[in-house]
Tab-separated table of C-alpha atoms and ligand atoms in Angstrom:
chain	number	residue	atom	x	y	z
A	1	MET	CA	-0.117	-0.082	0.062
A	2	ASP	CA	1.074	3.622	-0.603
A	3	PRO	CA	2.840	5.067	2.673
A	4	LEU	CA	0.441	8.092	2.425
A	5	GLU	CA	-2.627	5.973	2.465
A	6	GLU	CA	-1.256	3.984	5.387
A	7	LEU	CA	-0.488	7.041	7.150
A	8	ARG	CA	-4.063	8.424	6.437
A	9	SER	CA	-5.551	5.096	7.841
A	10	PHE	CA	-3.443	5.543	10.971
A	11	LEU	CA	-4.490	9.163	11.375
A	12	ARG	CA	-8.029	8.179	11.136
A	13	PHE	CA	-8.308	6.853	14.697
A	14	PRO	CA	-9.196	9.543	17.468
A	15	SER	CA	-6.710	7.762	19.893
A	16	VAL	CA	-6.955	10.533	22.371
A	17	SER	CA	-5.226	8.963	25.753
A	18	THR	CA	-6.516	11.572	28.404
A	19	GLN	CA	-10.356	11.335	27.455
A	20	LEU	CA	-11.623	8.042	28.880
A	21	GLU	CA	-14.447	7.818	26.166
A	22	HIS	CA	-11.833	7.240	23.476
A	23	ALA	CA	-10.623	4.209	25.060
A	24	PRO	CA	-12.267	2.027	22.372
A	25	ASP	CA	-10.463	4.167	19.923
A	26	LEU	CA	-6.915	3.949	21.510
A	27	ASP	CA	-7.875	-0.097	21.525
A	28	SER	CA	-8.409	-0.175	17.610
A	29	CYS	CA	-5.798	1.724	16.856
A	30	ALA	CA	-3.492	-0.695	18.880
A	31	GLU	CA	-5.088	-3.493	16.587
A	32	TRP	CA	-4.613	-1.474	13.482
A	33	LEU	CA	-0.686	-1.213	14.489
A	34	GLN	CA	-0.628	-4.836	15.429
A	35	GLU	CA	-1.959	-5.846	12.343
A	36	LYS	CA	0.472	-3.581	10.250
A	37	LEU	CA	3.435	-5.131	12.002
A	38	SER	CA	2.310	-8.452	11.722
A	39	LEU	CA	1.666	-8.054	7.977
A	40	ILE	CA	5.569	-6.634	7.473
A	41	GLY	CA	6.955	-10.119	8.870
A	42	LEU	CA	7.239	-8.984	12.367
A	43	THR	CA	5.839	-11.206	15.344
A	44	ALA	CA	3.301	-8.474	17.064
A	45	ALA	CA	1.588	-8.564	19.939
A	46	ILE	CA	-0.972	-6.418	21.899
A	47	HIS	CA	-0.287	-6.067	25.783
A	48	SER	CA	-3.324	-4.988	27.986
A	49	THR	CA	-2.220	-2.743	31.005
A	50	PRO	CA	-4.296	-0.882	33.593
A	51	GLY	CA	-4.604	1.810	30.799
A	52	SER	CA	-4.280	1.565	27.105
A	53	PRO	CA	-2.631	-1.571	25.472
A	54	VAL	CA	1.268	-1.585	24.301
A	55	VAL	CA	2.210	-3.120	21.310
A	56	VAL	CA	5.456	-4.743	20.907
A	57	ALA	CA	6.902	-6.463	17.784
A	58	ALA	CA	10.126	-7.988	16.990
A	59	SER	CA	12.056	-9.385	14.119
A	60	GLN	CA	13.392	-13.022	14.044
A	61	HIS	CA	15.964	-12.736	16.822
A	62	ASP	CA	19.661	-13.424	15.713
A	63	PRO	CA	22.054	-13.566	18.352
A	64	GLN	CA	24.698	-12.447	16.417
A	65	LYS	CA	23.315	-9.257	15.604
A	66	ARG	CA	22.882	-6.009	17.588
A	67	THR	CA	19.304	-5.294	19.083
A	68	VAL	CA	17.777	-1.691	18.387
A	69	LEU	CA	14.568	-0.817	20.139
A	70	ILE	CA	12.466	1.581	18.480
A	71	TYR	CA	9.900	3.316	20.732
A	72	GLY	CA	7.054	5.554	19.495
A	73	HIS	CA	3.328	6.338	20.842
A	74	TYR	CA	-0.045	5.911	19.210
A	75	ASP	CA	-1.865	8.122	21.369
A	76	VAL	CA	-2.435	11.729	20.645
A	77	GLN	CA	-3.296	15.166	22.551
A	78	PRO	CA	-6.807	16.276	22.424
A	79	PRO	CA	-7.894	18.162	19.309
A	80	ASP	CA	-9.190	21.398	21.169
A	81	PRO	CA	-9.712	23.722	20.257
A	82	LEU	CA	-11.779	22.253	17.236
A	83	ALA	CA	-12.626	25.750	16.015
A	84	GLY	CA	-8.999	26.207	15.144
A	85	TRP	CA	-8.898	23.393	12.616
A	86	THR	CA	-9.257	24.220	8.982
A	87	THR	CA	-10.740	20.731	8.340
A	88	PRO	CA	-11.545	18.046	11.280
A	89	PRO	CA	-8.690	16.626	13.131
A	90	PHE	CA	-9.201	12.842	12.554
A	91	GLN	CA	-9.823	13.450	8.874
A	92	PRO	CA	-6.499	13.217	7.290
A	93	ARG	CA	-6.262	16.457	4.737
A	94	ILE	CA	-3.337	16.504	2.277
A	95	GLU	CA	-2.499	19.737	0.755
A	96	GLY	CA	0.691	21.973	0.087
A	97	GLY	CA	2.871	19.017	0.586
A	98	ARG	CA	1.732	18.430	3.827
A	99	ILE	CA	-0.672	15.934	5.952
A	100	TYR	CA	-2.746	17.513	8.121
A	101	ALA	CA	-4.455	15.719	11.251
A	102	ARG	CA	-4.169	15.438	15.260
A	103	GLY	CA	-0.867	13.459	15.648
A	104	ALA	CA	0.361	13.723	12.095
A	105	ALA	CA	3.646	14.810	13.317
A	106	ASP	CA	2.770	13.664	17.214
A	107	ASN	CA	3.829	10.776	16.754
A	108	LYS	CA	1.759	8.791	14.509
A	109	GLY	CA	3.814	10.112	11.077
A	110	GLN	CA	7.258	9.681	12.943
A	111	ILE	CA	6.526	6.017	14.229
A	112	LEU	CA	5.007	4.868	10.949
A	113	ALA	CA	8.302	6.016	8.810
A	114	HIS	CA	9.967	3.802	10.991
A	115	ILE	CA	7.646	0.776	10.357
A	116	LEU	CA	7.651	1.491	6.922
A	117	GLY	CA	11.389	1.460	6.756
A	118	VAL	CA	11.710	-2.043	8.140
A	119	ALA	CA	8.997	-3.094	5.871
A	120	GLU	CA	11.246	-2.116	2.938
A	121	THR	CA	14.156	-3.484	4.218
A	122	LEU	CA	12.486	-6.671	4.664
A	123	ARG	CA	10.932	-6.807	1.374
A	124	GLU	CA	14.223	-5.656	-0.412
A	125	LYS	CA	16.901	-8.060	1.489
A	126	GLY	CA	14.550	-10.537	3.361
A	127	SER	CA	16.430	-9.394	6.710
A	128	LEU	CA	17.585	-6.627	8.915
A	129	PRO	CA	21.015	-5.728	9.667
A	130	VAL	CA	20.008	-5.719	13.502
A	131	ASN	CA	17.342	-7.355	15.438
A	132	VAL	CA	14.477	-4.770	15.643
A	133	ILE	CA	11.841	-4.420	18.513
A	134	PHE	CA	9.047	-1.661	18.447
A	135	LEU	CA	7.769	-0.781	21.606
A	136	ILE	CA	4.688	1.563	20.932
A	137	GLU	CA	2.552	2.609	23.612
A	138	GLY	CA	-0.651	4.340	24.021
A	139	GLU	CA	-0.127	6.638	27.135
A	140	GLU	CA	2.898	8.997	26.356
A	141	GLU	CA	0.496	12.137	26.411
A	142	ILE	CA	-0.536	11.345	29.664
A	143	GLY	CA	2.940	10.979	31.346
A	144	SER	CA	3.559	7.063	30.609
A	145	PRO	CA	1.863	6.024	33.934
A	146	ASN	CA	2.112	2.114	32.983
A	147	LEU	CA	5.023	1.984	30.677
A	148	ALA	CA	7.647	1.564	33.624
A	149	ASP	CA	6.019	-1.416	35.148
A	150	PHE	CA	5.571	-3.017	31.790
A	151	LEU	CA	9.363	-2.377	31.139
A	152	ARG	CA	10.003	-4.319	34.424
A	153	GLU	CA	7.828	-7.209	33.813
A	154	HIS	CA	8.887	-7.630	30.376
A	155	ARG	CA	12.831	-6.546	30.820
A	156	GLU	CA	14.165	-9.792	28.963
A	157	GLU	CA	11.822	-9.666	26.100
A	158	LEU	CA	12.730	-6.068	25.578
A	159	ALA	CA	16.616	-6.322	26.226
A	160	CYS	CA	18.169	-4.328	23.620
A	161	ASP	CA	21.561	-2.400	22.559
A	162	VAL	CA	20.105	0.974	22.085
A	163	VAL	CA	16.869	2.609	21.800
A	164	ALA	CA	15.787	5.056	18.701
A	165	ILE	CA	13.105	7.400	18.639
A	166	SER	CA	11.762	9.874	16.176
A	167	ASP	CA	9.253	12.018	18.535
A	168	THR	CA	11.004	15.418	18.193
A	169	ALA	CA	11.269	18.005	15.727
A	170	MET	CA	13.866	19.126	13.098
A	171	ALA	CA	15.650	22.403	13.547
A	172	PRO	CA	14.624	25.672	12.211
A	173	ASP	CA	14.273	25.932	8.325
A	174	ASN	CA	13.457	22.098	8.437
A	175	LYS	CA	17.133	21.104	8.909
A	176	PRO	CA	18.031	17.740	10.346
A	177	ALA	CA	18.874	17.529	13.924
A	178	LEU	CA	19.794	15.008	16.564
A	179	THR	CA	18.141	15.893	19.962
A	180	TYR	CA	20.433	15.038	22.596
A	181	ALA	CA	18.797	16.291	25.525
A	182	LEU	CA	14.640	16.871	26.610
A	183	ARG	CA	13.257	18.584	29.462
A	184	GLY	CA	11.737	16.578	32.240
A	185	ILE	CA	8.218	17.455	33.653
A	186	THR	CA	6.423	17.403	36.780
A	187	ALA	CA	2.408	18.212	36.951
A	188	MET	CA	0.022	19.525	39.196
A	189	GLU	CA	-3.227	20.924	39.553
A	190	LEU	CA	-4.455	23.598	41.928
A	191	ILE	CA	-8.064	24.192	43.319
A	192	VAL	CA	-8.822	27.266	45.248
A	193	ARG	CA	-12.003	27.125	47.551
A	194	GLY	CA	-13.762	29.900	49.004
A	195	PRO	CA	-17.332	30.385	49.930
A	196	ALA	CA	-19.722	26.916	50.326
A	197	ARG	CA	-21.668	28.003	46.887
A	198	ASP	CA	-21.524	31.139	44.608
A	199	LEU	CA	-22.434	34.148	46.076
A	200	HIS	CA	-24.052	37.736	44.552
A	201	SER	CA	-20.610	39.628	44.089
A	202	GLY	CA	-22.517	42.799	45.374
A	203	LEU	CA	-23.963	41.570	48.627
A	204	PHE	CA	-20.677	39.816	49.528
A	205	GLY	CA	-17.694	41.326	47.603
A	206	GLY	CA	-15.610	43.404	49.639
A	207	ALA	CA	-16.271	41.024	52.667
A	208	VAL	CA	-15.581	37.168	51.419
A	209	ALA	CA	-12.016	36.335	50.037
A	210	ASN	CA	-12.657	35.916	45.874
A	211	PRO	CA	-11.128	32.431	45.130
A	212	VAL	CA	-10.261	33.665	41.272
A	213	THR	CA	-8.731	36.657	42.765
A	214	ALA	CA	-6.755	34.532	45.416
A	215	LEU	CA	-5.541	32.058	42.692
A	216	ALA	CA	-4.471	35.081	40.532
A	217	ARG	CA	-2.409	36.406	43.381
A	218	LEU	CA	-0.827	32.884	43.903
A	219	LEU	CA	-0.004	32.210	40.344
A	220	ALA	CA	1.527	35.505	39.966
A	221	SER	CA	3.811	35.019	43.014
A	222	LEU	CA	5.458	31.924	40.918
A	223	HIS	CA	7.715	34.187	38.855
A	224	ASP	CA	9.556	37.456	39.522
A	225	ASP	CA	9.579	40.083	37.429
A	226	GLU	CA	12.545	38.921	35.585
A	227	GLY	CA	11.187	35.452	34.767
A	228	ARG	CA	12.702	33.719	37.325
A	229	VAL	CA	10.687	30.921	39.359
A	230	LEU	CA	10.395	32.102	42.863
A	231	ILE	CA	10.017	28.368	44.648
A	232	PRO	CA	13.106	28.230	46.986
A	233	GLY	CA	15.679	25.789	45.768
A	234	PHE	CA	14.117	25.767	42.101
A	235	TYR	CA	17.306	26.009	40.399
A	236	ASP	CA	19.821	24.408	42.802
A	237	ALA	CA	20.283	21.185	40.974
A	238	VAL	CA	20.435	22.693	37.517
A	239	ARG	CA	23.514	21.140	35.860
A	240	PRO	CA	25.473	24.168	33.968
A	241	LEU	CA	26.254	23.454	30.267
A	242	GLU	CA	29.442	21.822	29.124
A	243	PRO	CA	31.492	23.991	27.031
A	244	TRP	CA	30.477	21.943	23.485
A	245	GLU	CA	27.173	22.372	24.420
A	246	SER	CA	27.503	26.214	24.426
A	247	GLU	CA	28.926	25.959	21.202
A	248	ALA	CA	25.925	23.826	19.676
A	249	ILE	CA	23.830	26.549	21.058
A	250	ASP	CA	26.014	29.168	19.297
A	251	LYS	CA	26.005	27.556	16.148
A	252	LEU	CA	22.377	26.823	16.223
A	253	GLU	CA	21.783	30.536	17.190
A	254	LYS	CA	24.247	31.547	13.841
A	255	THR	CA	22.032	29.405	11.858
A	256	LEU	CA	18.766	30.871	13.380
A	257	GLY	CA	19.823	34.114	12.680
A	258	GLY	CA	18.367	35.640	15.811
A	259	ASP	CA	14.525	34.958	17.182
A	260	ALA	CA	12.555	35.892	13.979
A	261	ALA	CA	11.802	32.402	13.329
A	262	ILE	CA	10.879	31.290	16.690
A	263	LYS	CA	8.601	34.640	16.925
A	264	GLU	CA	7.156	33.730	13.339
A	265	LEU	CA	6.569	29.567	14.575
A	266	ALA	CA	4.748	30.981	17.869
A	267	GLY	CA	3.022	33.869	16.123
A	268	VAL	CA	3.973	36.699	18.483
A	269	THR	CA	5.984	40.078	18.131
A	270	GLU	CA	7.838	39.737	21.392
A	271	LEU	CA	9.490	36.937	23.182
A	272	CYS	CA	10.093	36.631	26.732
A	273	GLY	CA	11.291	34.664	29.587
A	274	GLU	CA	14.037	34.252	32.333
A	275	LYS	CA	16.339	37.071	32.082
A	276	GLY	CA	19.997	36.505	31.002
A	277	PHE	CA	19.645	33.465	28.884
A	278	THR	CA	18.988	33.368	25.137
A	279	THR	CA	15.850	32.073	23.709
A	280	ILE	CA	17.712	28.908	22.753
A	281	GLU	CA	19.127	28.539	26.522
A	282	ARG	CA	15.517	29.227	27.853
A	283	ILE	CA	13.729	26.613	25.807
A	284	GLY	CA	16.640	23.806	26.041
A	285	ALA	CA	18.536	24.228	28.966
A	286	ARG	CA	16.499	26.079	31.673
A	287	PRO	CA	13.821	25.034	33.818
A	288	THR	CA	10.131	26.666	33.923
A	289	ALA	CA	6.961	27.149	35.524
A	290	GLU	CA	4.083	26.932	32.859
A	291	LEU	CA	0.357	27.442	33.488
A	292	ASN	CA	-1.674	25.189	30.977
A	293	GLY	CA	-5.274	26.011	31.836
A	294	ILE	CA	-7.038	28.056	34.454
A	295	GLY	CA	-11.101	28.562	35.119
A	296	GLY	CA	-13.371	29.479	37.682
A	297	GLY	CA	-16.397	31.779	37.620
A	298	TYR	CA	-19.019	32.889	35.035
A	299	GLN	CA	-17.910	31.654	31.683
A	300	GLY	CA	-21.104	31.976	29.613
A	301	VAL	CA	-22.155	35.042	27.247
A	302	GLY	CA	-22.558	38.611	28.877
A	303	THR	CA	-21.696	39.287	32.358
A	304	LYS	CA	-22.981	37.638	35.463
A	305	THR	CA	-22.193	39.445	38.875
A	306	VAL	CA	-20.968	36.272	40.889
A	307	LEU	CA	-18.213	35.878	43.770
A	308	PRO	CA	-17.621	32.095	42.672
A	309	LYS	CA	-17.074	29.604	45.172
A	310	GLU	CA	-13.998	28.301	43.730
A	311	ALA	CA	-11.192	28.345	40.750
A	312	PHE	CA	-8.569	26.109	39.204
A	313	ALA	CA	-5.439	25.861	37.347
A	314	LYS	CA	-2.967	23.540	35.722
A	315	LEU	CA	0.525	23.914	35.682
A	316	THR	CA	3.323	21.801	34.888
A	317	PHE	CA	7.265	22.533	35.516
A	318	ARG	CA	9.774	21.595	32.969
A	319	LEU	CA	12.814	20.449	34.648
A	320	VAL	CA	16.120	19.993	33.049
A	321	ALA	CA	19.089	17.972	34.412
A	322	ASP	CA	19.737	16.956	37.440
A	323	GLN	CA	16.480	18.407	39.012
A	324	ASP	CA	14.551	15.695	40.718
A	325	PRO	CA	10.824	15.684	39.701
A	326	ALA	CA	9.497	14.710	43.259
A	327	MET	CA	11.949	17.437	45.174
A	328	ILE	CA	10.599	19.899	42.683
A	329	LEU	CA	6.829	19.062	43.745
A	330	ALA	CA	7.420	19.215	47.162
A	331	ALA	CA	9.064	22.449	47.233
A	332	ALA	CA	6.126	23.957	45.056
A	333	GLU	CA	3.857	22.651	47.072
A	334	GLU	CA	5.433	24.265	50.279
A	335	TYR	CA	5.948	27.410	48.741
A	336	LEU	CA	2.425	27.520	47.014
A	337	ARG	CA	0.652	26.631	50.769
A	338	ASN	CA	2.881	29.519	51.920
A	339	GLN	CA	1.637	31.833	49.367
A	340	THR	CA	-1.875	30.973	49.440
A	341	PRO	CA	-4.120	34.263	50.753
A	342	ALA	CA	-5.996	34.265	53.679
A	343	GLY	CA	-9.883	33.388	53.236
A	344	VAL	CA	-9.494	30.481	51.027
A	345	LEU	CA	-8.455	26.868	51.303
A	346	LEU	CA	-5.735	25.394	48.502
A	347	GLU	CA	-5.882	21.928	47.432
A	348	ILE	CA	-3.256	20.357	45.481
A	349	ILE	CA	-3.641	17.218	43.223
A	350	THR	CA	-0.139	15.998	41.619
A	351	GLY	CA	-0.244	14.528	38.379
A	352	HIS	CA	2.417	12.994	36.134
A	353	SER	CA	6.284	13.371	36.760
A	354	GLY	CA	9.448	12.387	34.382
A	355	ALA	CA	13.150	13.157	34.861
A	356	ALA	CA	15.027	15.032	32.253
A	357	TYR	CA	17.152	12.869	29.880
A	358	GLN	CA	20.096	13.587	28.257
A	359	SER	CA	22.420	11.163	25.613
A	360	ASP	CA	25.974	11.598	24.000
A	361	PRO	CA	26.021	12.495	20.374
A	362	ASN	CA	29.099	11.804	20.315
A	363	SER	CA	28.926	8.343	21.499
A	364	HIS	CA	29.488	5.345	18.848
A	365	ASP	CA	25.651	5.163	18.471
A	366	GLY	CA	25.392	9.177	18.500
A	367	LEU	CA	27.408	9.340	15.716
A	368	ALA	CA	25.516	6.367	14.070
A	369	ALA	CA	22.271	8.527	14.423
A	370	ARG	CA	23.771	11.467	12.738
A	371	LYS	CA	25.022	9.709	9.828
A	372	ALA	CA	21.668	8.429	9.227
A	373	LEU	CA	20.255	11.701	9.402
A	374	ALA	CA	22.909	13.246	7.162
A	375	GLY	CA	22.328	10.262	4.681
A	376	ALA	CA	18.434	10.830	4.567
A	377	PHE	CA	18.325	14.903	4.480
A	378	GLY	CA	21.417	15.529	2.961
A	379	ALA	CA	23.090	17.760	5.621
A	380	GLU	CA	24.730	17.468	8.835
A	381	PRO	CA	22.650	17.160	11.814
A	382	LEU	CA	22.473	20.110	14.164
A	383	LEU	CA	22.616	19.293	17.891
A	384	LEU	CA	19.426	20.238	19.780
A	385	ARG	CA	18.489	20.339	23.047
A	386	ASP	CA	14.677	20.446	23.105
A	387	GLY	CA	12.265	22.000	25.240
A	388	GLY	CA	9.639	18.970	25.247
A	389	SER	CA	9.218	15.921	27.190
A	390	ILE	CA	9.333	12.059	26.738
A	391	PRO	CA	9.145	10.957	30.158
A	392	ILE	CA	9.820	7.351	29.566
A	393	LEU	CA	13.417	8.038	28.394
A	394	ALA	CA	14.860	8.201	31.883
A	395	THR	CA	13.048	5.289	32.797
A	396	LEU	CA	14.118	3.207	29.572
A	397	LYS	CA	18.020	3.929	30.895
A	398	GLU	CA	16.994	2.771	34.579
A	399	ILE	CA	15.344	-0.332	33.880
A	400	LEU	CA	17.037	-1.447	30.653
A	401	GLY	CA	20.008	0.434	31.037
A	402	VAL	CA	20.415	1.762	27.345
A	403	ASP	CA	20.780	5.117	25.798
A	404	SER	CA	17.900	6.870	23.537
A	405	TYR	CA	18.794	8.623	20.632
A	406	LEU	CA	16.259	11.414	19.332
A	407	LEU	CA	15.963	11.398	15.677
A	408	GLY	CA	13.450	14.180	15.252
A	409	LEU	CA	11.562	13.975	11.679
A	410	ALA	CA	8.620	16.788	12.568
A	411	ASN	CA	8.879	19.952	10.641
A	412	PRO	CA	9.407	23.007	12.982
A	413	ASP	CA	6.078	24.189	12.260
A	414	CYS	CA	4.098	21.396	12.552
A	415	ARG	CA	1.901	22.894	15.097
A	416	ILE	CA	2.326	20.094	17.539
A	417	HIS	CA	-0.349	19.918	20.325
A	418	SER	CA	-2.145	22.746	18.214
A	419	PRO	CA	-5.068	23.014	15.805
A	420	ASP	CA	-3.942	22.438	12.274
A	421	GLU	CA	-1.271	19.926	13.328
A	422	ASN	CA	1.005	18.878	10.310
A	423	MET	CA	3.753	17.013	8.896
A	424	LEU	CA	5.796	17.844	5.767
A	425	ILE	CA	5.343	14.577	3.687
A	426	GLU	CA	8.864	14.797	2.261
A	427	ASN	CA	10.003	14.524	5.924
A	428	PHE	CA	7.742	11.210	6.704
A	429	LEU	CA	9.296	9.886	3.434
A	430	GLY	CA	12.675	10.873	4.264
A	431	GLY	CA	12.261	9.407	7.777
A	432	ILE	CA	11.518	5.873	5.913
A	433	ARG	CA	14.897	6.424	4.225
A	434	MET	CA	16.731	7.426	7.623
A	435	ASN	CA	15.291	3.934	9.172
A	436	LYS	CA	16.889	2.107	6.671
A	437	ILE	CA	20.383	3.868	7.130
A	438	LEU	CA	19.942	4.068	10.544
A	439	LEU	CA	19.799	0.250	11.163
A	440	GLU	CA	22.622	-0.326	8.840
A	441	GLU	CA	24.718	2.108	10.914
A	442	LEU	CA	23.701	0.757	14.263
A	443	ALA	CA	24.599	-2.865	13.038
A	444	HIS	CA	28.285	-2.572	13.922
B	1	BES	N1	6.912	14.287	20.992
B	1	BES	C1	6.695	15.155	22.350
B	1	BES	C2	7.728	15.509	22.806
B	1	BES	C3	8.696	16.707	22.172
B	1	BES	C4	8.286	17.496	20.991
B	1	BES	C5	9.825	16.845	22.294
B	1	BES	C6	8.809	18.052	20.196
B	1	BES	C7	10.575	17.740	21.659
B	1	BES	C8	10.156	18.370	20.876
B	1	BES	C9	5.549	14.445	23.121
B	1	BES	O1	4.491	13.602	22.337
B	1	BES	C10	4.888	15.133	24.489
B	1	BES	O2	4.355	16.071	23.892
B	1	BES	N2	5.148	15.091	25.502
B	1	BES	C11	4.617	15.469	26.655
B	1	BES	C12	4.873	14.764	27.582
B	1	BES	C13	4.137	15.130	28.953
B	1	BES	C14	2.457	15.092	28.398
B	1	BES	C15	4.085	14.177	29.837
B	1	BES	C16	5.182	17.228	26.598
B	1	BES	O3	6.349	17.281	26.331
B	1	BES	O4	4.256	17.848	26.820
B	2	ZN	ZN1	3.098	15.111	22.348
């Protein structure tokens, strides 16, 4: 079948992991993958977990060969806000050399490129230069809550020499890049509670603490005027950059030619953040506190004079090596409790966590990964620290003892997690070529 047709079929599943009503869609998407992986000649199985199933597929094992584990995820972020999409998120559309759909870049297009690369090699040569294991999960976008246990239980079956992942982006101007560092993450939700019920804001305003105001003050206390996070100890464990990393950042900044490209991608006229660091440093090498959602009070049309009973905010901290997610959560919790204004109660619900991850782009396998990118995309890859997170990477290192190399295929303007997410078709097809070279390069 035509690669693009296969991608279209994959993209039609609304496999949104954070919404329970999509559990059947995650199941059918996993079945589609298992069938696909079996058809190309691998032994593929679906493993159920307390959450979404994990799909594992392996080539015939040859003890003489190295083993490469290719990780990916078939779950996607919610398509909201729906009104932002030009065409519906789960009806893939091809236009202007791109395929548009939720999951096009994150991660269906990227993982399918690897599957199709393996399929082509098997078709052309009858065997692979390495043993391949695909590990494709359905809970990456919610912090992989069940994958660590799965890795522990299937440690032997998943034993490998190296992990390859395409779930990151290329450098600006769609230049190939090897991402050698990703930030960690830890999530929390705050609920500020005030009166027993919503009140008339004229009759009670001025006498009763307003939870929305209290929450706004609390959230404002997270940063100082220079963009630094005010939680005591927040920066204590941050590992300084090595000289070669600063060089890689300089090189990237020169290629970028200033902040214009990032402004353009973000759709803003001005960039801001922690003072004293460049934009690239702030995204890749500095930790942050970000609000992801906020609510409370009347949200309908027109006005309503209400003093709401509660307000909430969802936030995530992005972390870098060597910050410990549990310590950051504890420090944040203590700080936020101390900052809570009088007259309201603060409830904190903690969410998923994952440590930052780093691998060495100059190691034997790092150089192999760079050769594969150069071979497929015709230019020496840049070295990136990226701001996003793939929480399972640190766990893969801990449980399987192997390093992960991140060979991103997403175009920088792929609109990941946003409406009109898309993937450049040339990147998808380049990814198929890249997989073939990568397996050759990793064979030795
Ligand atoms: N593919 C992304 C991570 C990514 C994208 C890293 C681009 C670097 C560049 C992944 O699917 C993702 O979105 N991860 C989440 C993890 C979280 C929900 C636990 C993230 O980073 O927000
Ligand atoms: Zn994502």
